[in-house]
Amino acid sequence: MRSNIDTNLLSYDFSLPHNLIATSPVIPKEDAKLLVYKDNNICHTTFKYLFDFIPKDYLIVLNNTKVINARIFAKKINHDVLRSIKHNEIIDYNKEIFYHKHINKYRHLTQIKGKSKINDYFTISYKSNHIGIQVLNIQGEYREVVFFYLTQDIIDILLSTKDLMQDNQTLENLISQQALNNDEIFFLLQECGKIPLPPYIKRDSKQSDILDYQSVFASIYGSVASPTASLHFSDSMFNFLKQNYKHIYVTLHIGAGTFKPVLADNILNHKIHCEMCYIPQEHTKNILHTEKILCVGTTAMRSIEWFIKTKKHYGENDIFLHPLNPPKKIKSLLTNFHLPKSSLIMLVSSIIGREQTLKLYKEAIENQYRFYSYGDGMLII
């Protein structure tokens, strides 16, 4: 009977007062609340006292992924837009494109707000260039695209084409020759894009988010969301960690799927999103032979458990942890409070059980903890 309840999606639902959704971080970071669940006891404290609860013989695992400026704004191309480009007229860039990841050398996965079809074209201004974006394929809500330099030759062909959506081999060849590589797209995003705040933060990103939504140890660009448990570490707290604990880095580039609720009534039917994961090979023996490991964040935990399960240290991580697929290695976790019916609350439930997880969430709500990415945290140890 217990397993049937644990597979029921509605068993992971809870009601959260809107005022407890954090839209900005606590400053200073050490003042964020921390709920500690240790030896079946609950303690309320702040992050300032985090290390009082972590024994010195623990190995601490950190995800060093770095958030890219994944939100860009473009203009859908039609003949009028092409003529405006030719005459250097001002263009209103109002179509939001959310970059996810590269698929291969010249193909990239995006979401485009509103309707878009195969062979739709968009443009964005980048330095002294106009960049074109062509939709090549549709994968559900995602669009496979190519980014290319919108040269005069390409503009002229598009202007001479009555229907921009019709196939044109000459045009395809020119676009492939002018396609941006991964490095060029990275620089484009960093120059023109905005920090991709989670959808439940109902505001535009600000200058402060450039630092606030990035951990102090982030070093490898590739995520479209931050590993938010990491955001609680100030420089001084991180320096204390480095000086007093053994620690290693893993890299899991977080995709937007992390925010999506599970939709299948039976969670065992849920197909979780894939995310690129890398664990340096020199750390794998340390992971295998260390008993006490604390993961900072669900992504660090998913990385370790994926390695334990598959013995891979590089590839697409699609592990889905829940009470019927509990972790084999990790028992300790530092994490934020997650969305109802999400794979992340199921991951927390995989360590301490669904009932206990919901009890802790109820306790947090009663004590006015702030939830989600910029919110307070919980230590399970």
mmCIF file of C-alpha atoms in Angstrom:
data_model
loop_
_atom_site.group_PDB
_atom_site.id
_atom_site.type_symbol
_atom_site.label_atom_id
_atom_site.label_comp_id
_atom_site.label_asym_id
_atom_site.label_seq_id
_atom_site.Cartn_x
_atom_site.Cartn_y
_atom_site.Cartn_z
ATOM 1 C CA MET A 1 0.000 0.000 0.000
ATOM 2 C CA ARG A 2 2.821 2.394 0.881
ATOM 3 C CA SER A 3 4.453 1.963 -2.535
ATOM 4 C CA ASN A 4 1.140 2.753 -4.295
ATOM 5 C CA ILE A 5 0.912 6.032 -2.385
ATOM 6 C CA ASP A 6 4.553 6.822 -3.167
ATOM 7 C CA THR A 7 3.943 6.384 -6.900
ATOM 8 C CA ASN A 8 0.884 8.665 -6.894
ATOM 9 C CA LEU A 9 1.717 12.135 -8.205
ATOM 10 C CA LEU A 10 -0.809 13.839 -5.935
ATOM 11 C CA SER A 11 1.043 12.436 -2.924
ATOM 12 C CA TYR A 12 3.803 14.998 -3.605
ATOM 13 C CA ASP A 13 1.529 18.023 -3.719
ATOM 14 C CA PHE A 14 1.389 20.749 -1.080
ATOM 15 C CA SER A 15 -0.052 24.228 -0.775
ATOM 16 C CA LEU A 16 2.418 27.108 -0.581
ATOM 17 C CA PRO A 17 1.407 30.670 0.322
ATOM 18 C CA HIS A 18 2.444 32.958 -2.530
ATOM 19 C CA ASN A 19 4.289 35.305 -0.181
ATOM 20 C CA LEU A 20 6.783 32.533 0.643
ATOM 21 C CA ILE A 21 8.095 32.355 -2.942
ATOM 22 C CA ALA A 22 11.416 34.189 -2.771
ATOM 23 C CA THR A 23 12.035 36.663 -5.590
ATOM 24 C CA SER A 24 15.418 37.865 -4.344
ATOM 25 C CA PRO A 25 18.088 36.409 -2.060
ATOM 26 C CA VAL A 26 18.695 37.180 1.593
ATOM 27 C CA ILE A 27 21.606 39.580 2.053
ATOM 28 C CA PRO A 28 23.998 38.748 3.675
ATOM 29 C CA LYS A 29 23.795 35.145 2.512
ATOM 30 C CA GLU A 30 24.612 33.752 5.966
ATOM 31 C CA ASP A 31 21.301 35.130 7.293
ATOM 32 C CA ALA A 32 19.159 32.782 5.181
ATOM 33 C CA LYS A 33 17.215 30.309 7.300
ATOM 34 C CA LEU A 34 18.375 26.713 7.532
ATOM 35 C CA LEU A 35 16.230 23.793 8.630
ATOM 36 C CA VAL A 36 18.457 20.968 9.870
ATOM 37 C CA TYR A 37 17.089 17.422 9.924
ATOM 38 C CA LYS A 38 19.550 15.232 11.794
ATOM 39 C CA ASP A 39 18.949 11.948 13.662
ATOM 40 C CA ASN A 40 15.180 12.389 13.213
ATOM 41 C CA ASN A 41 15.306 15.759 14.976
ATOM 42 C CA ILE A 42 14.552 19.201 13.544
ATOM 43 C CA CYS A 43 16.612 22.284 14.321
ATOM 44 C CA HIS A 44 15.990 25.823 13.038
ATOM 45 C CA THR A 45 19.070 27.945 12.488
ATOM 46 C CA THR A 46 20.762 30.037 9.762
ATOM 47 C CA PHE A 47 23.449 29.311 7.198
ATOM 48 C CA LYS A 48 25.943 31.104 9.402
ATOM 49 C CA TYR A 49 25.987 27.955 11.542
ATOM 50 C CA LEU A 50 25.953 25.405 8.701
ATOM 51 C CA PHE A 51 29.363 23.937 9.470
ATOM 52 C CA ASP A 52 28.444 23.306 13.110
ATOM 53 C CA PHE A 53 26.293 20.447 11.789
ATOM 54 C CA ILE A 54 28.711 18.898 9.265
ATOM 55 C CA PRO A 55 31.430 16.662 10.774
ATOM 56 C CA LYS A 56 34.942 17.316 9.473
ATOM 57 C CA ASP A 57 35.277 13.790 8.053
ATOM 58 C CA TYR A 58 32.625 14.441 5.371
ATOM 59 C CA LEU A 59 33.512 14.754 1.695
ATOM 60 C CA ILE A 60 31.550 17.694 0.243
ATOM 61 C CA VAL A 61 30.467 17.544 -3.408
ATOM 62 C CA LEU A 62 29.855 20.809 -5.301
ATOM 63 C CA ASN A 63 28.427 21.430 -8.769
ATOM 64 C CA ASN A 64 30.626 24.026 -10.480
ATOM 65 C CA THR A 65 28.336 24.692 -13.450
ATOM 66 C CA LYS A 66 27.864 28.322 -14.449
ATOM 67 C CA VAL A 67 24.652 29.906 -15.728
ATOM 68 C CA ILE A 68 24.668 31.330 -19.248
ATOM 69 C CA ASN A 69 22.650 34.373 -20.334
ATOM 70 C CA ALA A 70 20.113 32.114 -22.017
ATOM 71 C CA ARG A 71 17.257 34.598 -22.665
ATOM 72 C CA ILE A 72 17.629 36.572 -25.881
ATOM 73 C CA PHE A 73 15.182 38.747 -27.795
ATOM 74 C CA ALA A 74 14.879 38.575 -31.557
ATOM 75 C CA LYS A 75 12.586 39.709 -34.373
ATOM 76 C CA LYS A 76 10.725 37.369 -36.681
ATOM 77 C CA ILE A 77 11.949 37.916 -40.219
ATOM 78 C CA ASN A 78 9.626 38.936 -43.030
ATOM 79 C CA HIS A 79 10.287 41.037 -46.119
ATOM 80 C CA ASP A 80 9.694 44.314 -44.253
ATOM 81 C CA VAL A 81 12.219 43.336 -41.574
ATOM 82 C CA LEU A 82 14.765 42.380 -44.237
ATOM 83 C CA ARG A 83 14.347 45.783 -45.895
ATOM 84 C CA SER A 84 14.764 47.476 -42.500
ATOM 85 C CA ILE A 85 18.035 45.602 -42.014
ATOM 86 C CA LYS A 86 19.253 46.693 -45.472
ATOM 87 C CA HIS A 87 18.511 50.317 -44.633
ATOM 88 C CA ASN A 88 19.917 50.132 -41.073
ATOM 89 C CA GLU A 89 16.562 51.066 -39.589
ATOM 90 C CA ILE A 90 15.728 50.496 -35.906
ATOM 91 C CA ILE A 91 14.130 47.126 -35.219
ATOM 92 C CA ASP A 92 11.993 46.252 -32.202
ATOM 93 C CA TYR A 93 13.368 42.945 -30.902
ATOM 94 C CA ASN A 94 10.353 41.494 -29.115
ATOM 95 C CA LYS A 95 10.398 37.720 -29.643
ATOM 96 C CA GLU A 96 11.805 35.824 -26.672
ATOM 97 C CA ILE A 97 14.079 32.882 -27.455
ATOM 98 C CA PHE A 98 15.323 30.692 -24.629
ATOM 99 C CA TYR A 99 18.566 28.882 -25.420
ATOM 100 C CA HIS A 100 18.941 25.395 -23.911
ATOM 101 C CA LYS A 101 22.000 23.603 -25.274
ATOM 102 C CA HIS A 102 23.911 22.657 -28.380
ATOM 103 C CA ILE A 103 22.985 19.395 -30.088
ATOM 104 C CA ASN A 104 25.937 19.165 -32.439
ATOM 105 C CA LYS A 105 28.382 21.558 -34.032
ATOM 106 C CA TYR A 106 25.786 23.798 -35.681
ATOM 107 C CA ARG A 107 22.416 22.711 -34.252
ATOM 108 C CA HIS A 108 21.030 24.061 -31.004
ATOM 109 C CA LEU A 109 17.964 23.449 -28.866
ATOM 110 C CA THR A 110 15.795 26.437 -27.942
ATOM 111 C CA GLN A 111 12.315 27.404 -26.877
ATOM 112 C CA ILE A 112 10.649 30.197 -28.836
ATOM 113 C CA LYS A 113 7.813 32.043 -27.130
ATOM 114 C CA GLY A 114 4.641 31.962 -29.195
ATOM 115 C CA LYS A 115 4.110 30.060 -32.428
ATOM 116 C CA SER A 116 7.026 29.034 -34.653
ATOM 117 C CA LYS A 117 7.326 26.592 -37.537
ATOM 118 C CA ILE A 118 10.044 24.871 -39.515
ATOM 119 C CA ASN A 119 11.829 27.392 -41.778
ATOM 120 C CA ASP A 120 10.733 30.360 -39.699
ATOM 121 C CA TYR A 121 13.540 32.910 -39.462
ATOM 122 C CA PHE A 122 14.436 35.346 -36.697
ATOM 123 C CA THR A 123 17.165 37.946 -36.334
ATOM 124 C CA ILE A 124 19.107 39.539 -33.518
ATOM 125 C CA SER A 125 21.595 42.406 -33.617
ATOM 126 C CA TYR A 126 25.061 41.481 -32.353
ATOM 127 C CA LYS A 127 27.811 44.121 -32.351
ATOM 128 C CA SER A 128 27.952 45.297 -35.980
ATOM 129 C CA ASN A 129 26.329 42.143 -37.350
ATOM 130 C CA HIS A 130 22.850 40.791 -37.783
ATOM 131 C CA ILE A 131 22.521 37.169 -36.732
ATOM 132 C CA GLY A 132 19.873 34.964 -38.306
ATOM 133 C CA ILE A 133 18.150 32.078 -36.532
ATOM 134 C CA GLN A 134 16.432 29.400 -38.640
ATOM 135 C CA VAL A 135 14.065 26.769 -37.221
ATOM 136 C CA LEU A 136 15.187 23.394 -38.582
ATOM 137 C CA ASN A 137 13.122 20.932 -36.604
ATOM 138 C CA ILE A 138 10.456 20.723 -33.898
ATOM 139 C CA GLN A 139 10.779 18.533 -30.804
ATOM 140 C CA GLY A 140 7.576 19.052 -28.847
ATOM 141 C CA GLU A 141 7.901 22.452 -27.183
ATOM 142 C CA TYR A 142 11.524 22.788 -28.311
ATOM 143 C CA ARG A 143 12.914 24.130 -31.576
ATOM 144 C CA GLU A 144 16.114 22.917 -33.214
ATOM 145 C CA VAL A 145 17.773 25.956 -34.761
ATOM 146 C CA VAL A 146 20.892 27.125 -36.516
ATOM 147 C CA PHE A 147 22.456 30.523 -35.795
ATOM 148 C CA PHE A 148 24.129 32.170 -38.792
ATOM 149 C CA TYR A 149 25.559 35.486 -39.962
ATOM 150 C CA LEU A 150 22.833 37.250 -41.920
ATOM 151 C CA THR A 151 25.010 38.326 -44.850
ATOM 152 C CA GLN A 152 23.959 40.491 -47.765
ATOM 153 C CA ASP A 153 23.804 37.436 -50.035
ATOM 154 C CA ILE A 154 21.397 35.670 -47.684
ATOM 155 C CA ILE A 155 19.264 38.818 -47.281
ATOM 156 C CA ASP A 156 19.008 39.197 -51.074
ATOM 157 C CA ILE A 157 17.921 35.575 -51.545
ATOM 158 C CA LEU A 158 15.314 35.877 -48.793
ATOM 159 C CA LEU A 159 13.993 39.130 -50.303
ATOM 160 C CA SER A 160 13.671 37.490 -53.702
ATOM 161 C CA THR A 161 11.775 34.527 -52.221
ATOM 162 C CA LYS A 162 8.015 34.949 -52.187
ATOM 163 C CA ASP A 163 7.489 32.343 -49.470
ATOM 164 C CA LEU A 164 10.255 32.352 -46.872
ATOM 165 C CA MET A 165 9.204 28.905 -45.699
ATOM 166 C CA GLN A 166 9.886 27.149 -48.999
ATOM 167 C CA ASP A 167 13.035 25.046 -49.279
ATOM 168 C CA ASN A 168 15.938 26.628 -51.136
ATOM 169 C CA GLN A 169 19.123 24.619 -51.587
ATOM 170 C CA THR A 170 21.265 27.664 -52.394
ATOM 171 C CA LEU A 171 20.041 29.372 -49.255
ATOM 172 C CA GLU A 172 20.675 26.248 -47.149
ATOM 173 C CA ASN A 173 24.245 26.045 -48.440
ATOM 174 C CA LEU A 174 24.899 29.711 -47.679
ATOM 175 C CA ILE A 175 23.449 29.396 -44.167
ATOM 176 C CA SER A 176 25.592 26.337 -43.424
ATOM 177 C CA GLN A 177 28.680 28.273 -44.552
ATOM 178 C CA GLN A 178 27.767 31.198 -42.287
ATOM 179 C CA ALA A 179 26.700 29.149 -39.246
ATOM 180 C CA LEU A 180 28.050 30.230 -35.854
ATOM 181 C CA ASN A 181 30.070 27.691 -33.900
ATOM 182 C CA ASN A 182 29.578 27.001 -30.188
ATOM 183 C CA ASP A 183 32.131 29.568 -29.039
ATOM 184 C CA GLU A 184 30.580 32.286 -31.199
ATOM 185 C CA ILE A 185 27.113 31.500 -29.818
ATOM 186 C CA PHE A 186 28.454 31.594 -26.274
ATOM 187 C CA PHE A 187 29.840 35.100 -26.856
ATOM 188 C CA LEU A 188 26.561 36.124 -28.496
ATOM 189 C CA LEU A 189 24.571 34.970 -25.462
ATOM 190 C CA GLN A 190 26.887 36.630 -22.974
ATOM 191 C CA GLU A 191 26.770 39.887 -24.910
ATOM 192 C CA CYS A 192 23.071 40.003 -25.803
ATOM 193 C CA GLY A 193 21.319 37.646 -23.409
ATOM 194 C CA LYS A 194 19.817 37.994 -19.964
ATOM 195 C CA ILE A 195 20.164 35.792 -16.891
ATOM 196 C CA PRO A 196 17.350 33.208 -17.097
ATOM 197 C CA LEU A 197 15.522 33.613 -13.823
ATOM 198 C CA PRO A 198 13.096 30.766 -13.019
ATOM 199 C CA PRO A 199 9.537 31.179 -14.341
ATOM 200 C CA TYR A 200 8.055 31.565 -10.839
ATOM 201 C CA ILE A 201 10.079 34.759 -10.268
ATOM 202 C CA LYS A 202 7.666 37.128 -11.914
ATOM 203 C CA ARG A 203 10.027 39.952 -12.792
ATOM 204 C CA ASP A 204 12.728 40.839 -15.298
ATOM 205 C CA SER A 205 16.297 40.081 -14.364
ATOM 206 C CA LYS A 206 18.278 42.924 -12.808
ATOM 207 C CA GLN A 207 21.959 43.767 -12.739
ATOM 208 C CA SER A 208 22.190 42.259 -9.254
ATOM 209 C CA ASP A 209 20.999 38.870 -10.560
ATOM 210 C CA ILE A 210 24.195 38.504 -12.577
ATOM 211 C CA LEU A 211 25.982 37.857 -9.269
ATOM 212 C CA ASP A 212 23.095 36.674 -7.120
ATOM 213 C CA TYR A 213 22.062 33.860 -9.460
ATOM 214 C CA GLN A 214 25.610 32.485 -9.756
ATOM 215 C CA SER A 215 27.466 30.512 -7.104
ATOM 216 C CA VAL A 216 30.831 31.836 -5.913
ATOM 217 C CA PHE A 217 32.516 28.648 -7.183
ATOM 218 C CA ALA A 218 30.767 28.505 -10.586
ATOM 219 C CA SER A 219 33.419 28.051 -13.265
ATOM 220 C CA ILE A 220 32.110 26.106 -16.297
ATOM 221 C CA TYR A 221 29.390 27.747 -18.401
ATOM 222 C CA GLY A 222 26.511 25.584 -19.574
ATOM 223 C CA SER A 223 23.452 25.808 -17.282
ATOM 224 C CA VAL A 224 20.205 27.636 -17.896
ATOM 225 C CA ALA A 225 19.371 27.438 -14.184
ATOM 226 C CA SER A 226 21.501 27.759 -11.092
ATOM 227 C CA PRO A 227 22.263 24.918 -8.654
ATOM 228 C CA THR A 228 20.508 26.948 -6.024
ATOM 229 C CA ALA A 229 21.725 25.310 -2.810
ATOM 230 C CA SER A 230 25.142 26.620 -3.874
ATOM 231 C CA LEU A 231 23.898 30.212 -3.846
ATOM 232 C CA HIS A 232 23.960 30.286 -0.043
ATOM 233 C CA PHE A 233 27.748 30.231 0.098
ATOM 234 C CA SER A 234 29.422 33.592 0.531
ATOM 235 C CA ASP A 235 33.124 33.957 -0.235
ATOM 236 C CA SER A 236 33.996 33.622 3.440
ATOM 237 C CA MET A 237 31.863 30.501 3.929
ATOM 238 C CA PHE A 238 33.324 28.912 0.826
ATOM 239 C CA ASN A 239 36.859 29.697 1.989
ATOM 240 C CA PHE A 240 36.073 28.026 5.313
ATOM 241 C CA LEU A 241 34.797 24.958 3.456
ATOM 242 C CA LYS A 242 37.959 24.737 1.338
ATOM 243 C CA GLN A 243 40.215 25.059 4.362
ATOM 244 C CA ASN A 244 38.397 22.580 6.594
ATOM 245 C CA TYR A 245 36.784 19.910 4.414
ATOM 246 C CA LYS A 246 37.742 17.563 1.649
ATOM 247 C CA HIS A 247 35.718 18.594 -1.356
ATOM 248 C CA ILE A 248 35.372 17.777 -5.029
ATOM 249 C CA TYR A 249 33.623 19.342 -8.005
ATOM 250 C CA VAL A 250 31.261 17.745 -10.459
ATOM 251 C CA THR A 251 29.658 19.475 -13.429
ATOM 252 C CA LEU A 252 26.011 19.018 -14.284
ATOM 253 C CA HIS A 253 24.622 21.586 -16.704
ATOM 254 C CA ILE A 254 21.054 22.210 -15.577
ATOM 255 C CA GLY A 255 18.295 22.425 -18.171
ATOM 256 C CA ALA A 256 14.948 24.181 -17.913
ATOM 257 C CA GLY A 257 13.307 20.801 -17.370
ATOM 258 C CA THR A 258 14.380 21.023 -13.748
ATOM 259 C CA PHE A 259 11.458 23.415 -13.084
ATOM 260 C CA LYS A 260 8.806 21.277 -14.736
ATOM 261 C CA PRO A 261 6.275 19.442 -12.614
ATOM 262 C CA VAL A 262 5.858 15.748 -13.170
ATOM 263 C CA LEU A 263 2.663 15.228 -15.173
ATOM 264 C CA ALA A 264 2.216 11.446 -15.118
ATOM 265 C CA ASP A 265 -0.331 10.322 -12.506
ATOM 266 C CA ASN A 266 2.011 7.433 -11.709
ATOM 267 C CA ILE A 267 5.480 8.926 -11.230
ATOM 268 C CA LEU A 268 7.062 5.709 -12.528
ATOM 269 C CA ASN A 269 5.749 6.707 -15.966
ATOM 270 C CA HIS A 270 7.587 10.023 -15.884
ATOM 271 C CA LYS A 271 10.459 10.431 -18.338
ATOM 272 C CA ILE A 272 12.897 12.790 -16.681
ATOM 273 C CA HIS A 273 14.899 15.370 -18.623
ATOM 274 C CA CYS A 274 18.526 14.656 -19.598
ATOM 275 C CA GLU A 275 21.376 16.923 -18.551
ATOM 276 C CA MET A 276 25.039 16.829 -19.519
ATOM 277 C CA CYS A 277 27.143 15.559 -16.613
ATOM 278 C CA TYR A 278 30.888 15.303 -16.030
ATOM 279 C CA ILE A 279 32.800 13.921 -13.057
ATOM 280 C CA PRO A 280 36.618 14.205 -13.260
ATOM 281 C CA GLN A 281 38.015 10.695 -13.395
ATOM 282 C CA GLU A 282 40.494 11.404 -10.604
ATOM 283 C CA HIS A 283 37.543 11.868 -8.223
ATOM 284 C CA THR A 284 35.771 8.601 -8.948
ATOM 285 C CA LYS A 285 37.874 6.467 -6.541
ATOM 286 C CA ASN A 286 37.309 9.052 -3.834
ATOM 287 C CA ILE A 287 33.553 8.800 -4.371
ATOM 288 C CA LEU A 288 33.552 5.002 -4.362
ATOM 289 C CA HIS A 289 35.639 4.652 -1.217
ATOM 290 C CA THR A 290 34.182 7.461 0.914
ATOM 291 C CA GLU A 291 31.281 6.597 3.173
ATOM 292 C CA LYS A 292 30.302 10.053 4.412
ATOM 293 C CA ILE A 293 29.436 12.339 1.504
ATOM 294 C CA LEU A 294 27.388 15.542 1.608
ATOM 295 C CA CYS A 295 26.055 16.794 -1.709
ATOM 296 C CA VAL A 296 25.452 20.507 -2.063
ATOM 297 C CA GLY A 297 22.288 20.501 -4.117
ATOM 298 C CA THR A 298 20.172 17.971 -5.950
ATOM 299 C CA THR A 299 22.323 18.214 -9.079
ATOM 300 C CA ALA A 300 25.455 17.194 -7.194
ATOM 301 C CA MET A 301 23.509 14.260 -5.758
ATOM 302 C CA ARG A 302 22.143 13.242 -9.158
ATOM 303 C CA SER A 303 25.686 13.340 -10.531
ATOM 304 C CA ILE A 304 27.056 11.004 -7.868
ATOM 305 C CA GLU A 305 24.131 8.591 -8.025
ATOM 306 C CA TRP A 306 24.286 8.517 -11.846
ATOM 307 C CA PHE A 307 27.961 7.581 -11.640
ATOM 308 C CA ILE A 308 27.294 4.903 -9.020
ATOM 309 C CA LYS A 309 24.522 3.432 -11.170
ATOM 310 C CA THR A 310 26.163 3.610 -14.612
ATOM 311 C CA LYS A 311 29.904 3.832 -13.805
ATOM 312 C CA LYS A 312 30.013 6.628 -16.392
ATOM 313 C CA HIS A 313 31.749 9.876 -15.567
ATOM 314 C CA TYR A 314 30.694 11.773 -18.707
ATOM 315 C CA GLY A 315 27.419 11.825 -20.636
ATOM 316 C CA GLU A 316 23.700 12.542 -20.484
ATOM 317 C CA ASN A 317 22.396 12.137 -16.938
ATOM 318 C CA ASP A 318 18.790 10.947 -16.800
ATOM 319 C CA ILE A 319 18.616 9.436 -13.314
ATOM 320 C CA PHE A 320 15.256 9.848 -11.567
ATOM 321 C CA LEU A 321 15.481 9.401 -7.801
ATOM 322 C CA HIS A 322 12.304 8.807 -5.790
ATOM 323 C CA PRO A 323 11.195 6.558 -2.898
ATOM 324 C CA LEU A 324 11.020 3.502 -5.161
ATOM 325 C CA ASN A 325 14.425 4.312 -6.673
ATOM 326 C CA PRO A 326 16.395 5.466 -3.615
ATOM 327 C CA PRO A 327 20.051 6.536 -3.672
ATOM 328 C CA LYS A 328 22.717 3.856 -3.337
ATOM 329 C CA LYS A 329 25.421 6.161 -1.967
ATOM 330 C CA ILE A 330 24.199 9.567 -0.806
ATOM 331 C CA LYS A 331 22.365 9.998 2.504
ATOM 332 C CA SER A 332 23.219 13.651 3.215
ATOM 333 C CA LEU A 333 22.038 16.637 1.227
ATOM 334 C CA LEU A 334 22.008 20.423 1.421
ATOM 335 C CA THR A 335 19.108 21.705 -0.650
ATOM 336 C CA ASN A 336 16.468 24.396 -1.070
ATOM 337 C CA PHE A 337 12.699 23.854 -0.839
ATOM 338 C CA HIS A 338 11.266 22.719 -4.159
ATOM 339 C CA LEU A 339 8.131 22.941 -6.274
ATOM 340 C CA PRO A 340 5.191 20.669 -5.488
ATOM 341 C CA LYS A 341 4.894 17.578 -7.706
ATOM 342 C CA SER A 342 8.423 18.145 -9.034
ATOM 343 C CA SER A 343 11.126 15.536 -9.553
ATOM 344 C CA LEU A 344 13.197 17.448 -6.980
ATOM 345 C CA ILE A 345 10.799 16.960 -4.081
ATOM 346 C CA MET A 346 10.708 13.304 -5.109
ATOM 347 C CA LEU A 347 14.502 13.227 -4.933
ATOM 348 C CA VAL A 348 14.407 14.563 -1.358
ATOM 349 C CA SER A 349 11.759 11.935 -0.591
ATOM 350 C CA SER A 350 14.126 9.255 -1.891
ATOM 351 C CA ILE A 351 16.436 9.947 1.076
ATOM 352 C CA ILE A 352 14.056 10.414 4.005
ATOM 353 C CA GLY A 353 10.721 9.229 2.623
ATOM 354 C CA ARG A 354 7.770 11.115 1.221
ATOM 355 C CA GLU A 355 5.864 11.471 4.491
ATOM 356 C CA GLN A 356 8.838 12.898 6.354
ATOM 357 C CA THR A 357 9.653 15.245 3.476
ATOM 358 C CA LEU A 358 6.137 16.686 3.518
ATOM 359 C CA LYS A 359 6.312 17.043 7.316
ATOM 360 C CA LEU A 360 9.517 19.070 6.961
ATOM 361 C CA TYR A 361 7.939 21.211 4.241
ATOM 362 C CA LYS A 362 4.931 21.831 6.502
ATOM 363 C CA GLU A 363 7.326 22.798 9.300
ATOM 364 C CA ALA A 364 9.128 25.187 6.958
ATOM 365 C CA ILE A 365 5.883 26.833 5.846
ATOM 366 C CA GLU A 366 4.721 27.262 9.445
ATOM 367 C CA ASN A 367 8.049 28.935 10.259
ATOM 368 C CA GLN A 368 7.851 31.258 7.257
ATOM 369 C CA TYR A 369 10.783 29.801 5.335
ATOM 370 C CA ARG A 370 11.248 31.257 1.861
ATOM 371 C CA PHE A 371 10.927 28.728 -0.976
ATOM 372 C CA TYR A 372 12.576 27.948 -4.322
ATOM 373 C CA SER A 373 15.729 29.278 -5.984
ATOM 374 C CA TYR A 374 16.324 32.425 -3.927
ATOM 375 C CA GLY A 375 14.816 30.891 -0.812
ATOM 376 C CA ASP A 376 16.052 29.313 2.408
ATOM 377 C CA GLY A 377 17.509 25.846 2.745
ATOM 378 C CA MET A 378 17.450 22.471 4.425
ATOM 379 C CA LEU A 379 20.278 20.231 5.564
ATOM 380 C CA ILE A 380 19.631 16.490 5.771
ATOM 381 C CA ILE A 381 22.489 14.754 7.533
#
